[in-house]
Amino acid sequence: MSAIGSSRTSAEIASQPAVWRQAAASLPRQASALPRRGERVAVVGCGTSWFMAQSYAALRETGGHGETDAFAASEFPVGRRYDRVLAITRSGTTTEVLDLLHRLKGTVATGAVTADPDTPVTQAADAVAVLDFADEESVVQTRFATANLALLRAHLESENALPAGVLPLDDAVRDAERAVSEPLDAAVPGAEQFTFLGTGWTCGLALEAALKMREAAGAWTEAYPAMEYRHGPISITGPGRVTWVFGRLPEGLAGDVDRVGGTLVADSTGVAGSLDPLADLIRAQRLAVVCAEARGHDPDRPRNLTRSVVLEDGRA
C-alpha cells in the first residue's frame, strides 16, 4: 500500500510529524491554558477530542502531574470539585463544550485548546491555546487531534511528568515519520471487521482509531481495553477480521487471536524497533483512508458528518 493518497485527508495525515514539532515549539506561548502540577483537572471534549482527553488524562495522572478525569462535555458532573477544566475543541463552536464553559464561568479556572482564534471558545474559556497551524480542511480530524496530544505530552515532558515507558516527543516524531511512509500490510485493508485495543493512555487511541474507520470508511469497528478482549470481544474475531493493539501486547493475546483465526496488528508492542503508539495511530488513519477509497467513499467528506456540531438553541 502506498504511503500517501491523493485526498486532502491524506495530505493532512502526512503532515503530522512536522505539526507535532510545531506544537512542541509553541508550548511557551500556550502554557497558560494548560494544567498546573498538582491541580485536580477534568478534560472535556466531544468525539475525537474526548478520546484525546482520555489519553491525556491517563498520561497526566500516571506521570504524577495530578489527578485527572476525562468526560464527554455533555456528561460533565457539574458540582464535582476541580481546580481546572480543560476543553479540547477544534472548531471552537461545539455546542456542548461552549454550554459547559459558560456554565462553569467564574466557578473554576478553565482553559481550551482550539484551532481557530476567532471562535466563541476564546471568550468562553479563561485561557486558550491556539494550534491554528494544525487546523484542517477535512471534516475527519487527524492532525489537530494528535497535535493536541503532542502539545500536552511536551508539557508533561517539560515538567518531568511523563510516565515510565512513554517516549520523549522527539522520539515519537521520528516514529511518526516512519508511520507516514512505511507500507501498510496489504492483507489488512481487505478485512471485514476491526477491533482496536489499548492499555492505559492508549485506550483513547484505540477508541479514536475505531472512530476514524467508522467516519471515513463506514467500517465495522470496535474498541476496548486490551485486557477486556477475552471477556467477550474475542467472540467477534475470526478469519478476515483484524485485532489491532496500541501499546504493549498483553501476554497470551497473540496466541488467542491466532487460535480463532484472526489477524493481529501489533507493531507498537513496547519492544525495540516498535512504533510509539501515537505514531501508530497515523497508520490507522491511513488505513481508514485506504478503506474509504476502496469502498468508493470520499474520505474528505464523510457521510452524515459536519466539521462541528452546533445544536439549535443548545439542544438536539
Coordinates of C-alpha atoms in Angstrom, one line a residue:
M1 CA 0.0 0.0 0.0
S2 CA 1.3 3.4 -0.9
A3 CA 2.3 5.8 1.9
I4 CA 0.3 8.8 0.8
G5 CA -3.0 9.0 -1.0
S6 CA -4.5 11.8 -3.1
S7 CA -7.1 13.1 -0.7
R8 CA -6.9 16.2 1.4
T9 CA -7.2 14.0 4.5
S10 CA -4.1 12.0 3.3
A11 CA -2.1 15.2 3.0
E12 CA -3.1 16.3 6.5
I13 CA -2.2 12.8 7.8
A14 CA 1.3 13.0 6.2
S15 CA 1.9 16.5 7.7
Q16 CA 1.7 15.2 11.3
P17 CA 5.5 14.9 12.1
A18 CA 6.1 18.5 11.2
V19 CA 2.9 19.6 13.0
W20 CA 3.9 17.8 16.2
R21 CA 7.3 19.6 16.2
Q22 CA 5.5 22.9 15.8
A23 CA 3.1 22.0 18.6
A24 CA 6.0 21.3 20.9
A25 CA 7.8 24.5 19.9
S26 CA 4.6 26.5 20.6
L27 CA 4.5 25.3 24.3
P28 CA 5.9 28.5 25.9
R29 CA 3.0 30.6 24.5
Q30 CA 0.3 28.0 25.2
A31 CA 1.2 27.0 28.7
S32 CA -1.2 29.5 30.4
A33 CA -4.1 27.4 29.2
L34 CA -2.7 24.1 30.5
P35 CA -3.0 22.4 33.9
R36 CA -0.5 23.2 36.7
R37 CA 1.3 20.5 38.6
G38 CA -0.8 19.2 41.5
E39 CA -4.2 20.6 40.2
R40 CA -7.2 18.3 40.1
V41 CA -8.2 18.6 36.5
A42 CA -11.1 17.5 34.2
V43 CA -10.5 17.4 30.5
V44 CA -13.6 17.5 28.2
G45 CA -14.3 17.3 24.5
C46 CA -16.7 15.6 22.0
G47 CA -15.9 12.8 19.7
T48 CA -12.2 12.7 18.7
S49 CA -11.4 15.4 21.3
W50 CA -13.0 13.3 24.0
F51 CA -10.7 10.4 23.1
M52 CA -7.7 12.6 23.2
A53 CA -8.8 13.9 26.6
Q54 CA -8.9 10.3 27.8
S55 CA -5.4 9.6 26.6
Y56 CA -4.0 12.8 28.2
A57 CA -5.9 12.2 31.5
A58 CA -4.2 8.8 31.8
L59 CA -0.8 10.2 30.9
R60 CA -1.0 13.1 33.3
E61 CA -2.3 11.1 36.3
T62 CA 0.1 8.2 35.7
G63 CA 3.0 10.6 35.4
G64 CA 2.3 12.2 38.8
H65 CA 1.3 15.6 37.5
G66 CA -2.1 15.5 39.2
E67 CA -5.4 13.7 39.5
T68 CA -7.2 13.9 36.1
D69 CA -10.5 12.8 34.7
A70 CA -11.9 12.9 31.2
F71 CA -15.5 13.4 30.2
A72 CA -17.6 13.9 27.1
A73 CA -18.6 17.6 27.5
S74 CA -22.3 16.6 27.7
E75 CA -21.6 14.3 30.6
F76 CA -19.5 16.5 32.8
P77 CA -20.5 16.1 36.5
V78 CA -21.4 19.7 37.4
G79 CA -20.9 20.1 41.1
R80 CA -17.8 17.9 41.4
R81 CA -14.8 19.9 42.6
Y82 CA -12.0 20.5 40.2
D83 CA -9.2 23.1 40.2
R84 CA -9.3 23.4 36.4
V85 CA -11.3 22.3 33.5
L86 CA -9.6 22.0 30.1
A87 CA -11.7 21.8 26.9
I88 CA -10.5 20.4 23.6
T89 CA -12.4 21.7 20.5
R90 CA -11.0 22.0 17.0
S91 CA -13.7 24.3 15.7
G92 CA -14.3 26.3 18.9
T93 CA -18.0 26.2 18.2
T94 CA -19.2 22.9 19.5
T95 CA -22.4 23.5 21.5
E96 CA -21.8 21.1 24.3
V97 CA -18.4 22.5 25.0
L98 CA -19.5 26.1 24.9
D99 CA -22.5 25.4 27.1
L100 CA -20.3 23.8 29.7
L101 CA -17.7 26.5 29.7
H102 CA -20.4 29.2 30.1
R103 CA -21.9 27.2 33.0
L104 CA -18.6 27.0 34.7
K105 CA -17.6 30.6 34.2
G106 CA -16.4 32.2 37.4
T107 CA -16.6 28.9 39.4
V108 CA -13.4 27.2 38.3
A109 CA -10.4 28.0 36.2
T110 CA -11.0 27.0 32.6
G111 CA -8.7 26.5 29.6
A112 CA -9.3 25.4 26.0
V113 CA -7.2 24.1 23.1
T114 CA -8.6 25.1 19.7
A115 CA -7.6 25.5 16.0
D116 CA -9.3 28.9 15.4
P117 CA -8.5 32.0 17.4
D118 CA -11.7 33.7 16.1
T119 CA -14.4 31.4 17.5
P120 CA -16.6 31.6 20.6
V121 CA -14.4 29.4 22.8
T122 CA -11.9 32.2 23.1
Q123 CA -14.4 34.2 25.0
A124 CA -15.9 31.2 26.9
A125 CA -12.6 30.0 28.4
D126 CA -10.3 31.9 30.8
A127 CA -7.2 31.0 28.7
V128 CA -6.8 29.5 25.3
A129 CA -4.1 27.6 23.5
V130 CA -4.4 28.1 19.7
L131 CA -3.0 25.4 17.3
D132 CA -4.0 27.2 14.1
F133 CA -1.1 25.6 12.3
A134 CA -2.8 22.2 12.9
D135 CA -6.2 23.2 11.6
E136 CA -7.7 21.0 8.8
E137 CA -9.9 21.3 5.8
S138 CA -11.1 17.7 6.1
V139 CA -14.2 17.0 8.2
V140 CA -12.4 14.0 9.7
Q141 CA -9.9 15.0 12.4
T142 CA -6.4 13.7 12.2
R143 CA -3.5 16.2 12.7
F144 CA -5.4 18.6 15.0
A145 CA -6.2 15.7 17.4
T146 CA -2.7 14.4 17.5
A147 CA -1.2 17.9 17.7
N148 CA -3.2 18.3 20.9
L149 CA -1.7 15.2 22.4
A150 CA 1.7 16.2 21.2
L151 CA 1.4 19.6 22.9
L152 CA 0.2 18.0 26.1
R153 CA 2.9 15.4 26.1
A154 CA 5.5 18.1 25.5
H155 CA 4.1 19.9 28.5
L156 CA 4.3 16.9 30.8
E157 CA 7.8 16.1 29.5
S158 CA 8.9 19.7 30.3
E159 CA 7.8 19.1 33.9
N160 CA 9.3 15.7 34.2
A161 CA 5.9 14.1 34.4
L162 CA 5.9 11.6 31.5
P163 CA 5.0 8.1 32.8
A164 CA 7.7 5.5 32.7
G165 CA 8.0 3.8 29.3
V166 CA 6.4 6.8 27.4
L167 CA 8.9 8.1 24.8
P168 CA 10.1 11.7 24.6
L169 CA 8.2 13.6 22.0
D170 CA 11.3 13.8 19.7
D171 CA 11.3 10.0 19.5
A172 CA 7.6 9.9 18.8
V173 CA 8.1 12.4 15.9
R174 CA 10.8 10.2 14.4
D175 CA 8.4 7.2 14.7
A176 CA 5.7 9.3 13.0
E177 CA 8.0 9.9 10.1
R178 CA 8.2 6.2 9.7
A179 CA 4.4 5.8 10.1
V180 CA 3.6 8.1 7.2
S181 CA 5.9 6.3 4.8
E182 CA 6.1 2.6 5.6
P183 CA 3.8 0.4 3.5
L184 CA 0.7 -0.9 5.2
D185 CA 0.2 -4.7 5.4
A186 CA -1.6 -5.4 2.1
A187 CA -3.8 -8.0 3.9
V188 CA -5.3 -5.6 6.5
P189 CA -7.4 -3.2 4.4
G190 CA -9.4 -6.1 3.0
A191 CA -10.6 -7.2 6.4
E192 CA -14.4 -7.1 7.1
Q193 CA -14.1 -6.0 10.7
F194 CA -11.5 -4.3 13.0
T195 CA -11.1 -4.4 16.8
F196 CA -8.8 -1.8 18.3
L197 CA -7.3 -2.4 21.8
G198 CA -5.3 -0.2 24.1
T199 CA -3.9 -0.1 27.7
G200 CA -3.7 2.9 29.9
W201 CA -3.2 6.0 27.8
T202 CA -3.5 4.1 24.6
C203 CA -7.1 3.1 25.3
G204 CA -8.1 6.6 24.0
L205 CA -6.0 5.9 20.8
A206 CA -7.9 2.7 20.3
L207 CA -11.2 4.4 20.5
E208 CA -10.0 7.1 18.1
A209 CA -8.7 4.6 15.6
A210 CA -12.1 2.9 15.6
L211 CA -13.9 6.2 15.1
K212 CA -11.6 7.1 12.2
M213 CA -12.5 3.8 10.4
R214 CA -16.2 4.4 11.0
E215 CA -16.2 8.1 10.0
A216 CA -14.1 7.8 6.8
A217 CA -14.9 4.3 5.6
G218 CA -18.1 3.3 7.3
A219 CA -16.3 0.3 8.6
W220 CA -17.4 -2.2 11.3
T221 CA -15.1 -1.3 14.2
E222 CA -15.0 -1.8 17.9
A223 CA -12.5 -0.7 20.6
Y224 CA -11.8 -1.9 24.1
P225 CA -9.2 -2.0 26.9
A226 CA -6.8 -4.8 25.8
M227 CA -7.4 -6.9 28.9
E228 CA -11.1 -6.8 28.3
Y229 CA -10.7 -8.5 24.9
R230 CA -11.0 -12.0 26.3
H231 CA -14.2 -11.0 28.2
G232 CA -16.5 -11.1 25.2
P233 CA -14.9 -9.1 22.3
I234 CA -12.8 -12.1 21.1
S235 CA -16.1 -13.7 20.1
I236 CA -16.2 -11.4 17.0
T237 CA -12.7 -12.3 15.9
G238 CA -12.0 -14.8 13.1
P239 CA -10.7 -15.2 9.6
G240 CA -10.9 -11.9 7.7
R241 CA -11.0 -9.8 10.9
V242 CA -8.3 -7.7 12.5
T243 CA -7.2 -7.1 16.1
W244 CA -5.0 -4.1 16.3
V245 CA -3.2 -3.4 19.6
F246 CA -1.8 0.1 20.6
G247 CA 0.9 -0.2 23.2
R248 CA 2.2 -3.2 24.9
L249 CA 0.7 -6.5 23.8
P250 CA -0.7 -8.4 26.8
E251 CA 0.8 -11.8 27.4
G252 CA -1.0 -14.6 25.6
L253 CA -3.2 -12.3 23.5
A254 CA -1.3 -13.0 20.2
G255 CA -2.0 -16.7 20.7
D256 CA -5.6 -16.1 21.4
V257 CA -6.1 -14.1 18.2
D258 CA -4.2 -16.8 16.2
R259 CA -6.3 -19.6 17.8
V260 CA -9.6 -18.1 16.5
G261 CA -8.1 -17.3 13.1
G262 CA -7.9 -13.5 13.4
T263 CA -5.1 -11.2 12.0
L264 CA -3.1 -9.4 14.7
V265 CA -1.6 -6.0 14.1
A266 CA 0.8 -5.0 17.0
D267 CA 3.8 -3.1 15.8
S268 CA 3.8 -0.9 18.9
T269 CA 4.3 -3.6 21.5
G270 CA 6.9 -1.7 23.6
V271 CA 9.9 -3.7 22.3
A272 CA 12.9 -2.3 20.5
G273 CA 12.1 -1.2 17.0
S274 CA 8.4 -0.7 17.6
L275 CA 6.4 2.5 16.9
D276 CA 5.3 5.0 19.6
P277 CA 1.5 4.4 20.0
L278 CA 0.7 7.9 18.9
A279 CA 2.7 7.3 15.7
D280 CA 0.9 4.0 15.3
L281 CA -2.4 6.0 15.2
I282 CA -1.1 7.5 12.0
R283 CA -1.1 4.1 10.4
A284 CA -4.7 3.5 11.5
Q285 CA -5.6 6.9 10.0
R286 CA -4.0 5.9 6.7
L287 CA -5.9 2.6 6.8
A288 CA -9.2 4.5 7.2
V289 CA -8.4 6.5 4.0
V290 CA -7.4 3.4 2.1
C291 CA -10.6 1.5 3.2
A292 CA -12.7 4.5 2.4
E293 CA -11.4 4.9 -1.1
A294 CA -11.7 1.1 -1.7
R295 CA -15.4 1.3 -0.8
G296 CA -16.0 4.3 -3.0
H297 CA -16.3 6.9 -0.2
D298 CA -14.7 10.3 -0.2
P299 CA -12.6 10.5 3.0
D300 CA -12.7 14.3 2.9
R301 CA -16.5 14.3 3.0
P302 CA -17.8 11.5 5.2
R303 CA -21.4 10.7 5.2
N304 CA -23.7 12.3 7.8
L305 CA -20.9 14.4 9.4
T306 CA -20.1 18.1 9.6
R307 CA -17.0 19.8 10.8
S308 CA -18.6 21.0 14.0
V309 CA -21.8 20.0 15.8
V310 CA -23.8 23.2 16.6
L311 CA -27.2 22.5 18.1
E312 CA -30.2 24.8 17.7
D313 CA -30.8 26.6 21.0
G314 CA -28.2 24.3 22.5
R315 CA -30.4 21.3 22.1
A316 CA -30.7 18.4 19.7

